[in-house]
Structure formats: C-alpha cells, structure tokens
C-alpha cells in the first residue's frame, strides 16, 4: 500500500502483536479493501485460505502459512488455526489472517475472533466483499431490486456434520423471495425438493455462479426445477441463487463472455 495514500485515508497500521482478520473478496484481486492492502504490506506473517487469489499473496514479503481446506479435506483444524494466531500475536508478530470473501460470512471468522478475544489478543476485523453479494454482481444479478425482492436470505448448505444444514425449508420457502446459498452445490437436489414441497414454483429462475469474479467464472441461468441437473455439472466453487432477481442477469450481464 502506497504510504501517501494510506496517510490520506488515515489508515491505521497493523501493529506488532495484533491480528487483522481480513476479507479478500470473492476472487478478483481488485476487490480487496484499502485496509486489506495495508495489512498485506505490513504483515510479518499471513495465514491464508485456499480461496485467496495468488496475485494478492504475491504482493507480500511476509511468511506465508496455508491454513485452509483443500478438496474438502480438512488439512488444518480450526482450533489449531486459532491457537497459531494467538501464539504468533503473543510472539509480537504482525499477523494477517486472510480469508476469501468476508471473514464473518460462513467463514469461521467469528470463531477465530472469539479465540483472540478470549486470549486477550488485540484484533481488527476488516470486512470483505462476500461471494453471495459480489459474486452476484459479477453475474449481473442485483442481490436486491425493487421490482423483484425486498429481502434476501443467506444460507449455508453445509451443516456442521457435513450434511445438509438442518433448516425448516418450508419456513425458508415462505420467507425472503430471494435465496442465496453458499456451500450448497452438492445439496442442490435436496434443497430443491424441500423448496418445491413447500410450494416454491418449479419455474422460478435460479442461477449457479461458479468461480465468481475469477477468470474462469461461469454463470448458468436455469429454473428451480432444473437446478439439481445444472448443479451436477457445475464447477465445485459455486453460489446458488433462487429468485426473480435472477432474471435481471439477462439485461445486466456486463461480463458477457462469462455466460455459457
Ligand atoms: N467467507 C466467504 C464464504 C466462505 S464459505 C465469503 O464471504 O464469500 C465457501 C463458499 O463460498 C463456497 O462453497 C462457495 O459457495 C462460496 N464462494 C466463495 N467464493 C466463491 C467464488 N469466487 N465463486 C463462487 N462461490 C464462492
């Protein structure tokens, strides 16, 4: 981060013994915040997730520790990550914990922050653009629009036990007109079944946004009835969107080449 710019923006410095829990955004490295860039330039050590773009990582000379999951295998236990953050901070390091999207959205940032708070380590939360909002923008889908939805529900498909989240799908179905689902691709069949059984229309528009805001972004526009089939062939990293706002992609599809 350019020092003059940092001074003009009055950015705080990442101090020794502090941990900054930073969201890197959904993919496009340009979507990181100024505070995120500041942390990259000042950190002594970075603990990063699989979802963080390599171009961002290459900006920093810090020691880099991979702390994430790959191919669904947990290579690093959550407690170990939290303990490591605490230890590094207590050693007087400037610690950057860099996560994909927003650290407080389905990213266990809350758990890591709790561990820091309990260990009396100073920390700052730097929000990022979450895939369930920014990813939709890159697909030309406004997460809300006055013509289509006044509310939106964010859901994780993946429960704590690795199965589909235990949710009252009938209540979800009657709730917000637009549903944005993270970690839900492999549960698309069960989710669709639940929603159809609860009365959502099979013709309702649905979208799969895979590798959102990345060079290999792929957007599939379908219907709720066809969502399971479309999900079966979609790349793994994907957000599902169900709701009338999906229709707007036709008009607002600014990343035209991204459409299959
Ligand atoms: N904290 C992150 C979410 C972590 S959970 C955030 O705020 O975005 C991981 C899930 O996020 C993935 O299973 C996928 O559903 C979604 N996701 C994250 N980045 C994505 C991307 N670039 N494209 C599509 N989905 C993405």
Coordinates of C-alpha atoms and ligand atoms in Angstrom, one line a residue:
X1 CA 0.0 0.0 0.0
X2 CA 1.3 3.4 -1.0
X3 CA 2.2 5.4 2.1
X4 CA 0.9 8.7 0.9
X5 CA -2.5 7.1 0.1
X6 CA -2.6 5.3 3.4
X7 CA -1.9 8.6 5.2
X8 CA -4.6 10.4 3.2
X9 CA -7.1 7.7 4.0
X10 CA -6.0 7.8 7.6
X11 CA -5.5 4.0 7.6
X12 CA -4.4 2.5 11.0
X13 CA -1.2 0.5 10.9
X14 CA -1.0 -3.2 11.6
X15 CA 0.9 -3.1 14.9
X16 CA 3.1 -5.7 16.4
X17 CA 1.2 -8.2 18.5
X18 CA -2.0 -7.6 16.6
X19 CA -4.1 -9.8 14.4
X20 CA -6.1 -8.4 11.5
X21 CA -8.8 -10.7 10.2
X22 CA -9.2 -9.6 6.6
X23 CA -11.6 -10.5 3.8
X24 CA -10.0 -10.7 0.4
X25 CA -13.3 -10.6 -1.6
X26 CA -14.6 -13.3 -3.8
X27 CA -11.9 -13.6 -6.4
X28 CA -10.9 -10.6 -8.5
X29 CA -7.9 -9.3 -6.5
X30 CA -9.0 -5.7 -7.3
X31 CA -11.9 -6.3 -4.8
X32 CA -9.7 -6.3 -1.7
X33 CA -10.1 -3.2 0.5
X34 CA -7.5 -0.5 1.2
X35 CA -7.2 -1.8 4.7
X36 CA -6.6 -5.3 3.3
X37 CA -3.8 -4.0 1.1
X38 CA -2.3 -2.1 4.0
X39 CA -2.3 -5.4 6.0
X40 CA -0.6 -7.2 3.1
X41 CA 2.2 -4.7 3.0
X42 CA 2.7 -4.6 6.8
X43 CA 2.2 -8.1 8.0
X44 CA 5.1 -10.3 9.3
X45 CA 3.1 -13.5 8.8
X46 CA 0.0 -14.3 6.8
X47 CA -2.3 -17.3 7.4
X48 CA -4.3 -17.7 4.3
X49 CA -7.2 -19.8 2.9
X50 CA -7.5 -21.7 -0.3
X51 CA -9.9 -19.1 -1.7
X52 CA -7.4 -16.2 -1.6
X53 CA -6.1 -15.1 -5.0
X54 CA -2.4 -15.8 -5.6
X55 CA -1.8 -12.3 -7.1
X56 CA -2.7 -10.8 -3.7
X57 CA -0.4 -13.2 -1.8
X58 CA 2.5 -12.3 -4.2
X59 CA 2.2 -8.7 -3.1
X60 CA 3.5 -9.6 0.4
X61 CA 7.0 -10.5 1.6
X62 CA 5.6 -11.9 4.8
X63 CA 6.0 -15.5 5.9
X64 CA 3.0 -17.4 4.4
X65 CA 1.2 -20.2 6.2
X66 CA -1.5 -22.1 4.4
X67 CA -4.4 -22.7 6.8
X68 CA -7.4 -23.9 4.9
X69 CA -9.2 -26.8 3.4
X70 CA -8.5 -28.4 0.0
X71 CA -10.8 -30.7 -1.9
X72 CA -13.0 -31.0 1.1
X73 CA -10.2 -32.4 3.2
X74 CA -9.5 -30.6 6.4
X75 CA -5.8 -30.1 6.3
X76 CA -5.8 -27.7 9.3
X77 CA -8.1 -28.0 12.3
X78 CA -9.9 -24.9 13.3
X79 CA -8.5 -24.9 16.9
X80 CA -5.0 -25.2 15.5
X81 CA -5.5 -22.2 13.4
X82 CA -6.9 -20.2 16.3
X83 CA -4.1 -21.3 18.5
X84 CA -1.5 -20.4 15.9
X85 CA -3.0 -16.9 15.6
X86 CA -2.8 -16.4 19.3
X87 CA 0.8 -17.7 19.6
X88 CA 2.1 -15.6 16.7
X89 CA 0.5 -12.5 18.1
X90 CA 1.9 -13.2 21.6
X91 CA 5.3 -13.5 19.9
X92 CA 5.0 -9.9 18.9
X93 CA 4.3 -10.6 15.2
X94 CA 2.1 -8.5 12.9
X95 CA -0.4 -11.2 11.9
X96 CA -2.7 -11.1 8.9
X97 CA -5.4 -13.8 8.7
X98 CA -6.6 -13.5 5.2
X99 CA -9.9 -15.2 4.1
X100 CA -11.9 -15.4 0.9
X101 CA -15.0 -13.1 0.8
X102 CA -15.9 -11.6 4.1
X103 CA -14.4 -13.2 7.2
X104 CA -17.7 -13.0 9.1
X105 CA -19.8 -14.7 6.4
X106 CA -19.8 -18.5 6.6
X107 CA -16.0 -18.3 7.1
X108 CA -15.5 -19.1 10.8
X109 CA -14.0 -15.7 11.3
X110 CA -16.3 -15.3 14.2
X111 CA -14.8 -18.4 15.9
X112 CA -11.2 -17.1 15.3
X113 CA -12.1 -13.7 16.6
X114 CA -13.6 -15.3 19.7
X115 CA -10.4 -17.2 20.3
X116 CA -8.4 -13.9 20.0
X117 CA -10.8 -12.1 22.3
X118 CA -10.6 -14.9 24.9
X119 CA -6.8 -14.9 24.7
X120 CA -6.8 -11.1 25.1
X121 CA -5.0 -10.6 21.8
X122 CA -5.8 -7.3 20.0
X123 CA -7.5 -7.7 16.7
X124 CA -9.3 -5.8 13.9
X125 CA -11.9 -7.1 11.6
X126 CA -11.6 -5.9 8.0
X127 CA -14.8 -6.9 6.1
X128 CA -14.5 -8.1 2.6
X129 CA -17.0 -8.5 -0.3
X130 CA -18.8 -11.7 0.2
X131 CA -19.4 -14.1 -2.7
X132 CA -23.1 -14.0 -2.1
X133 CA -23.2 -10.3 -2.9
X134 CA -20.1 -9.5 -5.0
X135 CA -20.3 -12.8 -6.9
X136 CA -23.9 -12.0 -7.9
X137 CA -22.8 -8.5 -9.1
X138 CA -20.2 -10.2 -11.4
X139 CA -23.0 -12.2 -12.8
X140 CA -25.2 -9.1 -13.4
X141 CA -27.6 -10.1 -10.6
X142 CA -28.5 -7.4 -8.2
X143 CA -28.9 -9.1 -4.8
X144 CA -32.0 -6.9 -4.2
X145 CA -34.1 -4.9 -6.7
X146 CA -37.3 -3.0 -6.0
X147 CA -39.1 -4.9 -8.8
X148 CA -38.2 -8.4 -7.5
X149 CA -37.3 -8.7 -3.9
X150 CA -37.3 -6.6 -0.7
X151 CA -35.5 -9.2 1.3
X152 CA -32.9 -11.9 0.8
X153 CA -31.9 -15.0 2.8
X154 CA -28.3 -16.1 3.0
X155 CA -27.9 -19.8 3.7
X156 CA -25.1 -22.3 4.0
X157 CA -26.0 -25.7 2.6
X158 CA -23.2 -27.4 4.5
X159 CA -24.1 -28.3 8.1
X160 CA -21.6 -28.8 10.9
X161 CA -21.8 -32.6 10.4
X162 CA -21.0 -32.4 6.6
X163 CA -24.7 -33.0 5.8
X164 CA -27.2 -30.5 4.5
X165 CA -27.9 -27.8 7.1
X166 CA -30.9 -28.6 9.2
X167 CA -33.3 -25.9 8.2
X168 CA -37.1 -25.5 8.2
X169 CA -37.3 -25.4 4.4
X170 CA -41.0 -24.6 4.5
X171 CA -40.2 -21.5 6.6
X172 CA -37.3 -20.6 4.3
X173 CA -39.6 -21.0 1.3
X174 CA -42.2 -18.6 2.8
X175 CA -39.5 -16.2 3.9
X176 CA -37.5 -13.9 1.6
X177 CA -38.3 -14.1 -2.2
X178 CA -34.5 -14.5 -2.9
X179 CA -32.3 -17.2 -1.5
X180 CA -28.5 -17.1 -1.8
X181 CA -26.9 -20.3 -1.0
X182 CA -23.2 -21.0 -0.1
X183 CA -21.7 -24.4 0.0
X184 CA -24.8 -25.8 -1.5
X185 CA -23.9 -27.2 -4.9
X186 CA -23.9 -30.8 -3.8
X187 CA -27.1 -30.5 -1.9
X188 CA -29.0 -28.8 -4.8
X189 CA -31.3 -31.9 -5.2
X190 CA -32.4 -32.0 -1.5
X191 CA -32.7 -28.2 -1.3
X192 CA -34.9 -28.0 -4.5
X193 CA -37.0 -30.9 -3.2
X194 CA -37.6 -29.1 0.1
X195 CA -38.5 -25.8 -1.6
X196 CA -40.8 -27.4 -4.2
X197 CA -42.6 -29.4 -1.5
X198 CA -43.1 -26.1 0.4
X199 CA -44.7 -24.5 -2.6
X200 CA -42.0 -22.6 -4.4
X201 CA -42.6 -22.6 -8.2
X202 CA -40.6 -25.0 -10.4
X203 CA -40.4 -22.2 -12.9
X204 CA -38.8 -19.8 -10.6
X205 CA -35.5 -18.5 -12.0
X206 CA -32.3 -19.9 -10.5
X207 CA -28.6 -19.3 -11.1
X208 CA -25.4 -21.0 -10.5
X209 CA -22.4 -18.7 -10.3
X210 CA -19.3 -20.7 -10.3
X211 CA -15.8 -19.3 -9.8
X212 CA -17.4 -15.9 -9.4
X213 CA -15.3 -12.9 -10.1
X214 CA -12.5 -15.1 -11.3
X215 CA -11.1 -15.5 -14.9
X216 CA -13.0 -18.8 -15.2
X217 CA -16.3 -17.5 -13.9
X218 CA -19.2 -19.5 -15.2
X219 CA -22.9 -18.5 -14.9
X220 CA -25.7 -20.8 -15.6
X221 CA -29.3 -19.4 -15.6
X222 CA -31.9 -22.1 -15.1
X223 CA -35.1 -22.7 -13.2
X224 CA -35.7 -24.2 -9.8
X225 CA -36.8 -27.5 -11.3
X226 CA -33.7 -27.8 -13.3
X227 CA -31.3 -26.5 -10.6
X228 CA -30.2 -30.0 -9.5
X229 CA -29.2 -31.1 -13.0
X230 CA -27.4 -27.9 -13.7
X231 CA -25.6 -28.1 -10.3
X232 CA -24.4 -31.6 -11.1
X233 CA -22.2 -30.4 -13.9
X234 CA -21.1 -27.0 -12.4
X235 CA -17.7 -26.4 -11.1
X236 CA -17.3 -27.0 -7.3
X237 CA -16.9 -23.4 -6.1
X238 CA -20.4 -22.1 -6.6
X239 CA -23.1 -19.9 -5.2
X240 CA -26.7 -20.8 -5.9
X241 CA -29.3 -18.1 -6.3
X242 CA -33.1 -18.7 -6.4
X243 CA -35.5 -15.9 -7.0
X244 CA -37.0 -13.4 -9.5
X245 CA -34.0 -11.1 -9.3
X246 CA -32.0 -13.7 -11.3
X247 CA -34.0 -12.6 -14.4
X248 CA -32.1 -9.3 -14.4
X249 CA -28.9 -11.0 -15.4
X250 CA -30.3 -11.0 -19.0
X251 CA -30.2 -7.2 -19.1
X252 CA -27.3 -6.6 -16.7
X253 CA -24.9 -9.3 -17.9
X254 CA -21.8 -7.0 -18.1
X255 CA -19.3 -9.8 -18.2
X256 CA -20.9 -11.2 -21.3
X257 CA -18.1 -13.7 -22.1
X258 CA -18.8 -15.3 -18.7
X259 CA -22.1 -16.8 -19.8
X260 CA -22.1 -20.3 -21.1
Ligands
LIG1 N1 -16.4 -16.1 3.6 C1 -16.7 -16.5 2.3 C2 -17.5 -17.7 2.2 C3 -16.8 -18.9 2.7 S1 -17.7 -20.4 2.5 C4 -17.5 -15.3 1.6 O1 -17.9 -14.4 2.3 O2 -17.7 -15.3 0.4 C5 -17.2 -21.0 1.0 C6 -18.3 -21.0 0.0 O3 -18.4 -19.6 -0.5 C7 -18.1 -21.8 -1.3 O4 -18.5 -23.1 -1.1 C8 -19.0 -21.1 -2.3 O5 -20.3 -21.5 -2.1 C9 -18.8 -19.7 -1.9 N2 -17.8 -19.0 -2.6 C10 -16.7 -18.3 -2.2 N3 -16.0 -17.7 -3.2 C11 -16.7 -18.0 -4.3 C12 -16.5 -17.7 -5.7 N4 -15.5 -17.0 -6.1 N5 -17.4 -18.2 -6.6 C13 -18.5 -18.9 -6.2 N6 -18.7 -19.2 -4.9 C14 -17.8 -18.8 -4.0

